Amino acid sequence: MRARTSTVLAASLVLALAAGPLAAPAFATPPSPNASATSGPGHRTDGTNGSDVLDEAALRAAVDAVPDQHATAALVRVGATGETWRGSGGVRDLASERPARANARFRAGSITKVVTAATVLRLAAEGRVDLDAPVQRYLPGLFTPEFRKPIGVRQLLNHTSGIQAGDGLGDDFAEAYAHRFDTLTPQRVAASAIARGPEFDPGDQQHYLNINYTVLGLLIEKVTGRTYAAEATRLVLRPAGMRHTYFPGTDPRIRGPHNRGYQKVERPDGTTELVDVTEWNQADRWAAGDMISTTADLERLLTGLFSERIVPQPQLEEMFTTPAGLPEATRSAGLEYQKVGGQMFWGKSGSRYGYSALIGGTRDLSRTLVYSVNSTDAKSAERNPVIDGITAAALK
């Protein structure tokens, strides 16, 4: 019997880590020009005045914190039983300082894994993928003899495969930025990972790595005979109503309305500048992290999944199940859980340079949070006060 996380309070949220305090950015902070469907930084959509659940003042204050040295824009959607709150703040770009677009597209990073996991689970529901079968059955010739023990599809989903990380385009921002328009294919990433041999035997540990979902993308294509993007769109995006979400492939642009992303970089003299990182070829992230979306679409993904409208039972339980024999494991198929204020939240964060995002909520959807924050140090391991402020206000 595989271990299952408790679903009595049911649900989860992954608190994203992002920029820590550095020197002030090289731009003046204008008055907070917040954009929303009503005047002011946020609005309710339940048709009532006041709130018994959501702390609107705290949410407004969190959104009004941008732009600052930690973020240039923030888009937030919070749901509670019977009510929702939506707000946006910050600037569209540093040159014009126009108000941030509330409907902006952005890089969703590793939230892509939620879609990939849901796609695999849909294929499992159709009988086209066996979660207990070894991935070697679906991808013959990919693995070297060093992988003596079979790797189950489920072990890719919950990051217990033991496959090591594959090649990237740089070990730090400067190197990666210099190669931001280069293409590193998923096939090359997978081959480089397999060439390193296993890190541990399948099921012995949980190690969160993109490579697990790169291999799942290859599996999806092999099983269906269609591209990953086509199958993920057919099985997940369309059923969820995610009309403004897409997979860019090698296109470095963000198509449609968007707020520009920036990375804080230290100059030789110790001062900092914000480098525009909006255009970036994300092909190497692929099924693990190249999706472009909106907060409205990600909210549809969250509610559609948790309401069982995208992945049927019993396959959906895989998204709320952590691996057996690993009591410290917090990750499931595409999601991660965290206890917040006595409740369990399920969700997923994602970050690419210039962009941090999150979807999360209780499994019964009594509280949900979706945000996109244009973090100025999105890949940092230090906490971002803007993100922490939004999370604290949303989950009070």
PDB file of C-alpha atoms in Angstrom, residues 87-360:
ATOM      1  CA  GLY A  87      -5.554  42.704  -7.839  1.00  0.00           C
ATOM      2  CA  SER A  88      -2.561  43.932  -9.773  1.00  0.00           C
ATOM      3  CA  GLY A  89       0.191  46.407  -9.127  1.00  0.00           C
ATOM      4  CA  GLY A  90       3.516  47.661 -10.368  1.00  0.00           C
ATOM      5  CA  VAL A  91       4.641  48.649 -13.825  1.00  0.00           C
ATOM      6  CA  ARG A  92       4.485  47.178 -17.317  1.00  0.00           C
ATOM      7  CA  ASP A  93       8.095  48.135 -18.001  1.00  0.00           C
ATOM      8  CA  LEU A  94      10.713  50.340 -16.374  1.00  0.00           C
ATOM      9  CA  ALA A  95      11.081  52.686 -19.322  1.00  0.00           C
ATOM     10  CA  SER A  96       7.480  53.877 -19.509  1.00  0.00           C
ATOM     11  CA  GLU A  97       6.343  53.094 -15.923  1.00  0.00           C
ATOM     12  CA  ARG A  98       2.868  52.410 -17.291  1.00  0.00           C
ATOM     13  CA  PRO A  99       0.601  50.375 -14.996  1.00  0.00           C
ATOM     14  CA  ALA A 100       1.151  46.626 -15.123  1.00  0.00           C
ATOM     15  CA  ARG A 101      -1.239  44.694 -17.366  1.00  0.00           C
ATOM     16  CA  ALA A 102      -3.694  42.780 -15.199  1.00  0.00           C
ATOM     17  CA  ASN A 103      -4.272  40.224 -17.973  1.00  0.00           C
ATOM     18  CA  ALA A 104      -0.581  39.769 -18.765  1.00  0.00           C
ATOM     19  CA  ARG A 105       0.959  36.560 -19.995  1.00  0.00           C
ATOM     20  CA  PHE A 106       4.097  35.423 -18.187  1.00  0.00           C
ATOM     21  CA  ARG A 107       6.499  32.520 -17.894  1.00  0.00           C
ATOM     22  CA  ALA A 108       4.913  29.999 -15.524  1.00  0.00           C
ATOM     23  CA  GLY A 109       8.111  27.984 -15.055  1.00  0.00           C
ATOM     24  CA  SER A 110       7.688  24.699 -13.223  1.00  0.00           C
ATOM     25  CA  ILE A 111       3.909  25.044 -13.019  1.00  0.00           C
ATOM     26  CA  THR A 112       4.280  23.420 -16.441  1.00  0.00           C
ATOM     27  CA  LYS A 113       4.871  20.193 -14.498  1.00  0.00           C
ATOM     28  CA  VAL A 114       1.270  20.263 -13.274  1.00  0.00           C
ATOM     29  CA  VAL A 115       0.085  20.181 -16.879  1.00  0.00           C
ATOM     30  CA  THR A 116       2.580  17.463 -17.792  1.00  0.00           C
ATOM     31  CA  ALA A 117       1.520  15.310 -14.844  1.00  0.00           C
ATOM     32  CA  ALA A 118      -2.156  15.809 -15.690  1.00  0.00           C
ATOM     33  CA  THR A 119      -1.461  14.822 -19.306  1.00  0.00           C
ATOM     34  CA  VAL A 120       0.220  11.571 -18.231  1.00  0.00           C
ATOM     35  CA  LEU A 121      -2.618  10.830 -15.801  1.00  0.00           C
ATOM     36  CA  ARG A 122      -5.191  11.403 -18.559  1.00  0.00           C
ATOM     37  CA  LEU A 123      -3.286   8.921 -20.731  1.00  0.00           C
ATOM     38  CA  ALA A 124      -3.289   6.501 -17.798  1.00  0.00           C
ATOM     39  CA  ALA A 125      -7.054   6.910 -17.462  1.00  0.00           C
ATOM     40  CA  GLU A 126      -7.374   6.051 -21.154  1.00  0.00           C
ATOM     41  CA  GLY A 127      -5.298   2.893 -20.629  1.00  0.00           C
ATOM     42  CA  ARG A 128      -2.446   4.140 -22.804  1.00  0.00           C
ATOM     43  CA  VAL A 129       0.081   4.481 -19.981  1.00  0.00           C
ATOM     44  CA  ASP A 130       0.619   2.118 -17.039  1.00  0.00           C
ATOM     45  CA  LEU A 131       1.961   4.090 -14.073  1.00  0.00           C
ATOM     46  CA  ASP A 132       3.551   0.951 -12.626  1.00  0.00           C
ATOM     47  CA  ALA A 133       5.287   0.008 -15.878  1.00  0.00           C
ATOM     48  CA  PRO A 134       8.983   0.822 -16.393  1.00  0.00           C
ATOM     49  CA  VAL A 135       9.652   3.869 -18.517  1.00  0.00           C
ATOM     50  CA  GLN A 136      12.201   1.723 -20.352  1.00  0.00           C
ATOM     51  CA  ARG A 137       9.227  -0.090 -21.933  1.00  0.00           C
ATOM     52  CA  TYR A 138       7.977   3.146 -23.475  1.00  0.00           C
ATOM     53  CA  LEU A 139      11.375   4.600 -24.380  1.00  0.00           C
ATOM     54  CA  PRO A 140      13.547   1.654 -25.446  1.00  0.00           C
ATOM     55  CA  GLY A 141      17.112   2.640 -26.229  1.00  0.00           C
ATOM     56  CA  LEU A 142      17.127   5.785 -24.090  1.00  0.00           C
ATOM     57  CA  PHE A 143      18.655   4.247 -20.969  1.00  0.00           C
ATOM     58  CA  THR A 144      22.152   2.802 -20.667  1.00  0.00           C
ATOM     59  CA  PRO A 145      22.947  -0.555 -18.996  1.00  0.00           C
ATOM     60  CA  GLU A 146      23.945   1.381 -15.860  1.00  0.00           C
ATOM     61  CA  PHE A 147      20.226   1.748 -15.150  1.00  0.00           C
ATOM     62  CA  ARG A 148      19.885  -1.845 -14.034  1.00  0.00           C
ATOM     63  CA  LYS A 149      16.687  -1.364 -12.055  1.00  0.00           C
ATOM     64  CA  PRO A 150      13.494  -0.389 -13.892  1.00  0.00           C
ATOM     65  CA  ILE A 151      12.145   3.128 -13.335  1.00  0.00           C
ATOM     66  CA  GLY A 152       8.367   3.243 -12.992  1.00  0.00           C
ATOM     67  CA  VAL A 153       6.390   6.002 -14.689  1.00  0.00           C
ATOM     68  CA  ARG A 154       5.045   6.945 -11.257  1.00  0.00           C
ATOM     69  CA  GLN A 155       8.632   7.448 -10.041  1.00  0.00           C
ATOM     70  CA  LEU A 156       9.165  10.043 -12.758  1.00  0.00           C
ATOM     71  CA  LEU A 157       5.964  11.780 -11.679  1.00  0.00           C
ATOM     72  CA  ASN A 158       6.984  11.985  -8.011  1.00  0.00           C
ATOM     73  CA  HIS A 159      10.727  12.622  -8.523  1.00  0.00           C
ATOM     74  CA  THR A 160      11.994   9.312  -7.128  1.00  0.00           C
ATOM     75  CA  SER A 161      13.498   8.017 -10.390  1.00  0.00           C
ATOM     76  CA  GLY A 162      17.161   8.520  -9.501  1.00  0.00           C
ATOM     77  CA  ILE A 163      17.950  10.092 -12.894  1.00  0.00           C
ATOM     78  CA  GLN A 164      20.514  12.858 -12.556  1.00  0.00           C
ATOM     79  CA  ALA A 165      20.134  16.373 -13.932  1.00  0.00           C
ATOM     80  CA  GLY A 166      20.924  16.945 -17.588  1.00  0.00           C
ATOM     81  CA  ASP A 167      22.956  19.649 -19.284  1.00  0.00           C
ATOM     82  CA  GLY A 168      21.907  23.281 -19.195  1.00  0.00           C
ATOM     83  CA  LEU A 169      23.071  26.458 -20.908  1.00  0.00           C
ATOM     84  CA  GLY A 170      24.926  27.898 -17.936  1.00  0.00           C
ATOM     85  CA  ASP A 171      25.737  27.462 -14.264  1.00  0.00           C
ATOM     86  CA  ASP A 172      25.026  31.088 -13.306  1.00  0.00           C
ATOM     87  CA  PHE A 173      23.012  34.016 -14.609  1.00  0.00           C
ATOM     88  CA  ALA A 174      25.825  35.590 -16.633  1.00  0.00           C
ATOM     89  CA  GLU A 175      26.545  32.375 -18.527  1.00  0.00           C
ATOM     90  CA  ALA A 176      22.884  31.512 -19.050  1.00  0.00           C
ATOM     91  CA  TYR A 177      22.093  35.057 -20.198  1.00  0.00           C
ATOM     92  CA  ALA A 178      24.860  34.899 -22.805  1.00  0.00           C
ATOM     93  CA  HIS A 179      23.191  31.779 -24.265  1.00  0.00           C
ATOM     94  CA  ARG A 180      19.569  32.905 -23.848  1.00  0.00           C
ATOM     95  CA  PHE A 181      18.808  32.646 -27.566  1.00  0.00           C
ATOM     96  CA  ASP A 182      20.496  29.271 -28.062  1.00  0.00           C
ATOM     97  CA  THR A 183      18.487  26.061 -28.425  1.00  0.00           C
ATOM     98  CA  LEU A 184      19.186  23.051 -26.240  1.00  0.00           C
ATOM     99  CA  THR A 185      16.738  20.316 -27.209  1.00  0.00           C
ATOM    100  CA  PRO A 186      14.988  18.064 -24.683  1.00  0.00           C
ATOM    101  CA  GLN A 187      16.528  15.065 -26.421  1.00  0.00           C
ATOM    102  CA  ARG A 188      20.026  16.406 -25.749  1.00  0.00           C
ATOM    103  CA  VAL A 189      19.126  17.210 -22.149  1.00  0.00           C
ATOM    104  CA  ALA A 190      17.802  13.671 -21.604  1.00  0.00           C
ATOM    105  CA  ALA A 191      20.796  12.026 -23.286  1.00  0.00           C
ATOM    106  CA  SER A 192      23.249  14.003 -21.163  1.00  0.00           C
ATOM    107  CA  ALA A 193      21.384  13.031 -17.982  1.00  0.00           C
ATOM    108  CA  ILE A 194      21.293   9.333 -18.850  1.00  0.00           C
ATOM    109  CA  ALA A 195      25.013   9.419 -19.699  1.00  0.00           C
ATOM    110  CA  ARG A 196      25.753  10.366 -16.081  1.00  0.00           C
ATOM    111  CA  GLY A 197      24.210   7.159 -14.760  1.00  0.00           C
ATOM    112  CA  PRO A 198      21.768   6.880 -11.847  1.00  0.00           C
ATOM    113  CA  GLU A 199      22.112   8.986  -8.712  1.00  0.00           C
ATOM    114  CA  PHE A 200      20.286   6.387  -6.584  1.00  0.00           C
ATOM    115  CA  ASP A 201      18.073   3.346  -7.018  1.00  0.00           C
ATOM    116  CA  PRO A 202      14.500   4.157  -8.081  1.00  0.00           C
ATOM    117  CA  GLY A 203      12.253   4.814  -5.080  1.00  0.00           C
ATOM    118  CA  ASP A 204      15.068   5.247  -2.550  1.00  0.00           C
ATOM    119  CA  GLN A 205      14.919   9.050  -2.390  1.00  0.00           C
ATOM    120  CA  GLN A 206      12.899  11.998  -3.622  1.00  0.00           C
ATOM    121  CA  HIS A 207      15.035  14.492  -5.553  1.00  0.00           C
ATOM    122  CA  TYR A 208      13.147  17.236  -7.369  1.00  0.00           C
ATOM    123  CA  LEU A 209      14.675  17.659 -10.830  1.00  0.00           C
ATOM    124  CA  ASN A 210      13.426  18.900 -14.200  1.00  0.00           C
ATOM    125  CA  ILE A 211      14.806  15.813 -15.927  1.00  0.00           C
ATOM    126  CA  ASN A 212      11.946  13.648 -14.632  1.00  0.00           C
ATOM    127  CA  TYR A 213       9.446  15.759 -16.552  1.00  0.00           C
ATOM    128  CA  THR A 214      11.670  16.041 -19.608  1.00  0.00           C
ATOM    129  CA  VAL A 215      11.566  12.236 -19.828  1.00  0.00           C
ATOM    130  CA  LEU A 216       7.784  12.314 -19.276  1.00  0.00           C
ATOM    131  CA  GLY A 217       7.500  14.691 -22.219  1.00  0.00           C
ATOM    132  CA  LEU A 218       9.390  12.194 -24.372  1.00  0.00           C
ATOM    133  CA  LEU A 219       7.103   9.425 -23.122  1.00  0.00           C
ATOM    134  CA  ILE A 220       3.988  11.425 -24.047  1.00  0.00           C
ATOM    135  CA  GLU A 221       5.283  11.924 -27.578  1.00  0.00           C
ATOM    136  CA  LYS A 222       6.278   8.270 -27.970  1.00  0.00           C
ATOM    137  CA  VAL A 223       2.920   6.930 -26.729  1.00  0.00           C
ATOM    138  CA  THR A 224       0.720   9.316 -28.702  1.00  0.00           C
ATOM    139  CA  GLY A 225       2.760   9.966 -31.841  1.00  0.00           C
ATOM    140  CA  ARG A 226       2.022  13.677 -31.385  1.00  0.00           C
ATOM    141  CA  THR A 227       4.030  16.554 -29.980  1.00  0.00           C
ATOM    142  CA  TYR A 228       4.024  17.214 -26.261  1.00  0.00           C
ATOM    143  CA  ALA A 229       2.448  20.618 -26.836  1.00  0.00           C
ATOM    144  CA  ALA A 230      -0.371  19.157 -28.933  1.00  0.00           C
ATOM    145  CA  GLU A 231      -1.225  16.464 -26.391  1.00  0.00           C
ATOM    146  CA  ALA A 232      -0.978  18.751 -23.357  1.00  0.00           C
ATOM    147  CA  THR A 233      -3.260  21.218 -25.127  1.00  0.00           C
ATOM    148  CA  ARG A 234      -5.772  18.520 -26.095  1.00  0.00           C
ATOM    149  CA  LEU A 235      -5.898  16.725 -22.772  1.00  0.00           C
ATOM    150  CA  VAL A 236      -5.431  19.578 -20.284  1.00  0.00           C
ATOM    151  CA  LEU A 237      -5.470  23.135 -21.621  1.00  0.00           C
ATOM    152  CA  ARG A 238      -8.680  22.812 -23.635  1.00  0.00           C
ATOM    153  CA  PRO A 239     -10.667  20.916 -20.976  1.00  0.00           C
ATOM    154  CA  ALA A 240      -9.562  23.515 -18.417  1.00  0.00           C
ATOM    155  CA  GLY A 241     -10.538  26.433 -20.674  1.00  0.00           C
ATOM    156  CA  MET A 242      -6.972  27.787 -20.723  1.00  0.00           C
ATOM    157  CA  ARG A 243      -7.329  29.783 -23.933  1.00  0.00           C
ATOM    158  CA  HIS A 244      -4.415  32.147 -23.298  1.00  0.00           C
ATOM    159  CA  THR A 245      -1.808  29.514 -22.402  1.00  0.00           C
ATOM    160  CA  TYR A 246       0.716  28.050 -24.826  1.00  0.00           C
ATOM    161  CA  PHE A 247       4.104  26.357 -25.150  1.00  0.00           C
ATOM    162  CA  PRO A 248       6.597  28.639 -26.955  1.00  0.00           C
ATOM    163  CA  GLY A 249       9.068  26.045 -28.230  1.00  0.00           C
ATOM    164  CA  THR A 250      12.169  27.891 -29.427  1.00  0.00           C
ATOM    165  CA  ASP A 251      10.412  31.266 -29.717  1.00  0.00           C
ATOM    166  CA  PRO A 252      12.102  33.572 -27.157  1.00  0.00           C
ATOM    167  CA  ARG A 253       9.217  36.046 -27.098  1.00  0.00           C
ATOM    168  CA  ILE A 254       6.131  36.207 -24.902  1.00  0.00           C
ATOM    169  CA  ARG A 255       3.304  36.595 -27.389  1.00  0.00           C
ATOM    170  CA  GLY A 256       0.404  38.858 -26.511  1.00  0.00           C
ATOM    171  CA  PRO A 257       0.104  41.340 -23.618  1.00  0.00           C
ATOM    172  CA  HIS A 258       2.804  40.936 -20.978  1.00  0.00           C
ATOM    173  CA  ASN A 259       4.811  42.788 -18.353  1.00  0.00           C
ATOM    174  CA  ARG A 260       8.538  42.796 -18.892  1.00  0.00           C
ATOM    175  CA  GLY A 261      10.805  40.774 -16.607  1.00  0.00           C
ATOM    176  CA  TYR A 262      14.087  41.933 -15.071  1.00  0.00           C
ATOM    177  CA  GLN A 263      17.019  40.353 -13.249  1.00  0.00           C
ATOM    178  CA  LYS A 264      19.029  42.245 -10.662  1.00  0.00           C
ATOM    179  CA  VAL A 265      22.745  42.167 -11.515  1.00  0.00           C
ATOM    180  CA  GLU A 266      25.619  43.547  -9.497  1.00  0.00           C
ATOM    181  CA  ARG A 267      28.027  45.846 -11.315  1.00  0.00           C
ATOM    182  CA  PRO A 268      31.797  45.750 -10.696  1.00  0.00           C
ATOM    183  CA  ASP A 269      31.510  48.888  -8.540  1.00  0.00           C
ATOM    184  CA  GLY A 270      29.037  47.186  -6.184  1.00  0.00           C
ATOM    185  CA  THR A 271      25.918  48.942  -7.461  1.00  0.00           C
ATOM    186  CA  THR A 272      23.126  47.026  -9.158  1.00  0.00           C
ATOM    187  CA  GLU A 273      21.244  47.277 -12.412  1.00  0.00           C
ATOM    188  CA  LEU A 274      18.103  45.575 -13.690  1.00  0.00           C
ATOM    189  CA  VAL A 275      18.691  43.623 -16.895  1.00  0.00           C
ATOM    190  CA  ASP A 276      15.699  42.956 -19.160  1.00  0.00           C
ATOM    191  CA  VAL A 277      15.267  39.171 -19.426  1.00  0.00           C
ATOM    192  CA  THR A 278      11.852  39.066 -21.110  1.00  0.00           C
ATOM    193  CA  GLU A 279      13.068  37.413 -24.326  1.00  0.00           C
ATOM    194  CA  TRP A 280      14.564  33.993 -23.621  1.00  0.00           C
ATOM    195  CA  ASN A 281      14.542  30.666 -25.483  1.00  0.00           C
ATOM    196  CA  GLN A 282      13.164  28.146 -22.963  1.00  0.00           C
ATOM    197  CA  ALA A 283      13.335  25.042 -25.168  1.00  0.00           C
ATOM    198  CA  ASP A 284      15.570  23.154 -22.726  1.00  0.00           C
ATOM    199  CA  ARG A 285      12.852  23.470 -20.024  1.00  0.00           C
ATOM    200  CA  TRP A 286      10.101  22.076 -22.289  1.00  0.00           C
ATOM    201  CA  ALA A 287       7.662  19.768 -20.452  1.00  0.00           C
ATOM    202  CA  ALA A 288       9.337  20.707 -17.173  1.00  0.00           C
ATOM    203  CA  GLY A 289       8.998  24.478 -17.367  1.00  0.00           C
ATOM    204  CA  ASP A 290       8.464  26.393 -20.637  1.00  0.00           C
ATOM    205  CA  MET A 291       4.720  27.163 -20.434  1.00  0.00           C
ATOM    206  CA  ILE A 292       3.445  30.732 -20.839  1.00  0.00           C
ATOM    207  CA  SER A 293       0.125  31.497 -19.158  1.00  0.00           C
ATOM    208  CA  THR A 294      -2.043  34.033 -17.303  1.00  0.00           C
ATOM    209  CA  THR A 295      -3.299  34.131 -13.723  1.00  0.00           C
ATOM    210  CA  ALA A 296      -6.866  33.580 -14.946  1.00  0.00           C
ATOM    211  CA  ASP A 297      -5.823  30.461 -16.874  1.00  0.00           C
ATOM    212  CA  LEU A 298      -3.796  29.092 -13.968  1.00  0.00           C
ATOM    213  CA  GLU A 299      -6.794  29.596 -11.704  1.00  0.00           C
ATOM    214  CA  ARG A 300      -8.849  27.571 -14.203  1.00  0.00           C
ATOM    215  CA  LEU A 301      -6.204  24.849 -14.109  1.00  0.00           C
ATOM    216  CA  LEU A 302      -6.243  24.722 -10.311  1.00  0.00           C
ATOM    217  CA  THR A 303     -10.020  24.646  -9.923  1.00  0.00           C
ATOM    218  CA  GLY A 304     -10.508  22.286 -12.863  1.00  0.00           C
ATOM    219  CA  LEU A 305      -8.039  19.773 -11.477  1.00  0.00           C
ATOM    220  CA  PHE A 306      -9.239  19.866  -7.891  1.00  0.00           C
ATOM    221  CA  SER A 307     -12.872  19.631  -9.059  1.00  0.00           C
ATOM    222  CA  GLU A 308     -12.064  16.435 -11.013  1.00  0.00           C
ATOM    223  CA  ARG A 309     -13.038  18.012 -14.340  1.00  0.00           C
ATOM    224  CA  ILE A 310      -9.675  17.321 -16.018  1.00  0.00           C
ATOM    225  CA  VAL A 311      -8.233  14.157 -14.482  1.00  0.00           C
ATOM    226  CA  PRO A 312     -10.734  11.499 -13.345  1.00  0.00           C
ATOM    227  CA  GLN A 313     -10.586   9.378 -10.235  1.00  0.00           C
ATOM    228  CA  PRO A 314      -8.664   7.310  -9.295  1.00  0.00           C
ATOM    229  CA  GLN A 315      -5.841   8.868 -11.330  1.00  0.00           C
ATOM    230  CA  LEU A 316      -6.345  12.253  -9.674  1.00  0.00           C
ATOM    231  CA  GLU A 317      -5.335  10.704  -6.337  1.00  0.00           C
ATOM    232  CA  GLU A 318      -1.797  10.483  -7.692  1.00  0.00           C
ATOM    233  CA  MET A 319      -1.641  14.279  -7.400  1.00  0.00           C
ATOM    234  CA  PHE A 320      -2.439  14.052  -3.680  1.00  0.00           C
ATOM    235  CA  THR A 321      -0.235  11.043  -2.903  1.00  0.00           C
ATOM    236  CA  THR A 322       3.386  11.119  -1.751  1.00  0.00           C
ATOM    237  CA  PRO A 323       5.737   8.153  -2.349  1.00  0.00           C
ATOM    238  CA  ALA A 324       5.652   5.173  -0.012  1.00  0.00           C
ATOM    239  CA  GLY A 325       8.510   4.640   2.399  1.00  0.00           C
ATOM    240  CA  LEU A 326       9.666   8.277   2.272  1.00  0.00           C
ATOM    241  CA  PRO A 327       7.972  10.024   5.221  1.00  0.00           C
ATOM    242  CA  GLU A 328       9.784  13.317   4.590  1.00  0.00           C
ATOM    243  CA  ALA A 329       8.691  13.504   0.949  1.00  0.00           C
ATOM    244  CA  THR A 330       6.336  16.386   0.178  1.00  0.00           C
ATOM    245  CA  ARG A 331       5.998  16.017  -3.592  1.00  0.00           C
ATOM    246  CA  SER A 332       3.425  14.026  -5.503  1.00  0.00           C
ATOM    247  CA  ALA A 333       2.565  13.816  -9.211  1.00  0.00           C
ATOM    248  CA  GLY A 334       2.986  17.435 -10.273  1.00  0.00           C
ATOM    249  CA  LEU A 335       2.182  19.018  -6.902  1.00  0.00           C
ATOM    250  CA  GLU A 336       3.691  19.609  -3.471  1.00  0.00           C
ATOM    251  CA  TYR A 337       2.014  20.008  -0.111  1.00  0.00           C
ATOM    252  CA  GLN A 338       2.671  22.356   2.766  1.00  0.00           C
ATOM    253  CA  LYS A 339       0.827  22.974   6.009  1.00  0.00           C
ATOM    254  CA  VAL A 340      -0.179  26.589   6.499  1.00  0.00           C
ATOM    255  CA  GLY A 341      -2.117  27.774   9.535  1.00  0.00           C
ATOM    256  CA  GLY A 342      -3.319  24.306  10.418  1.00  0.00           C
ATOM    257  CA  GLN A 343      -4.527  23.527   6.911  1.00  0.00           C
ATOM    258  CA  MET A 344      -2.879  21.483   4.189  1.00  0.00           C
ATOM    259  CA  PHE A 345      -2.365  23.222   0.865  1.00  0.00           C
ATOM    260  CA  TRP A 346      -1.445  21.580  -2.423  1.00  0.00           C
ATOM    261  CA  GLY A 347       0.144  23.515  -5.244  1.00  0.00           C
ATOM    262  CA  LYS A 348       3.151  24.297  -7.387  1.00  0.00           C
ATOM    263  CA  SER A 349       5.489  27.228  -7.782  1.00  0.00           C
ATOM    264  CA  GLY A 350       7.539  28.131 -10.826  1.00  0.00           C
ATOM    265  CA  SER A 351      10.274  30.588 -11.654  1.00  0.00           C
ATOM    266  CA  ARG A 352      12.202  31.719 -14.674  1.00  0.00           C
ATOM    267  CA  TYR A 353      14.459  34.756 -14.738  1.00  0.00           C
ATOM    268  CA  GLY A 354      12.191  37.777 -14.319  1.00  0.00           C
ATOM    269  CA  TYR A 355       9.082  35.792 -13.358  1.00  0.00           C
ATOM    270  CA  SER A 356       7.842  33.920 -10.273  1.00  0.00           C
ATOM    271  CA  ALA A 357       4.433  32.243 -10.187  1.00  0.00           C
ATOM    272  CA  LEU A 358       2.351  29.985  -7.959  1.00  0.00           C
ATOM    273  CA  ILE A 359      -0.911  28.079  -7.900  1.00  0.00           C
ATOM    274  CA  GLY A 360      -2.191  26.506  -4.709  1.00  0.00           C
TER     275      GLY A 360
END
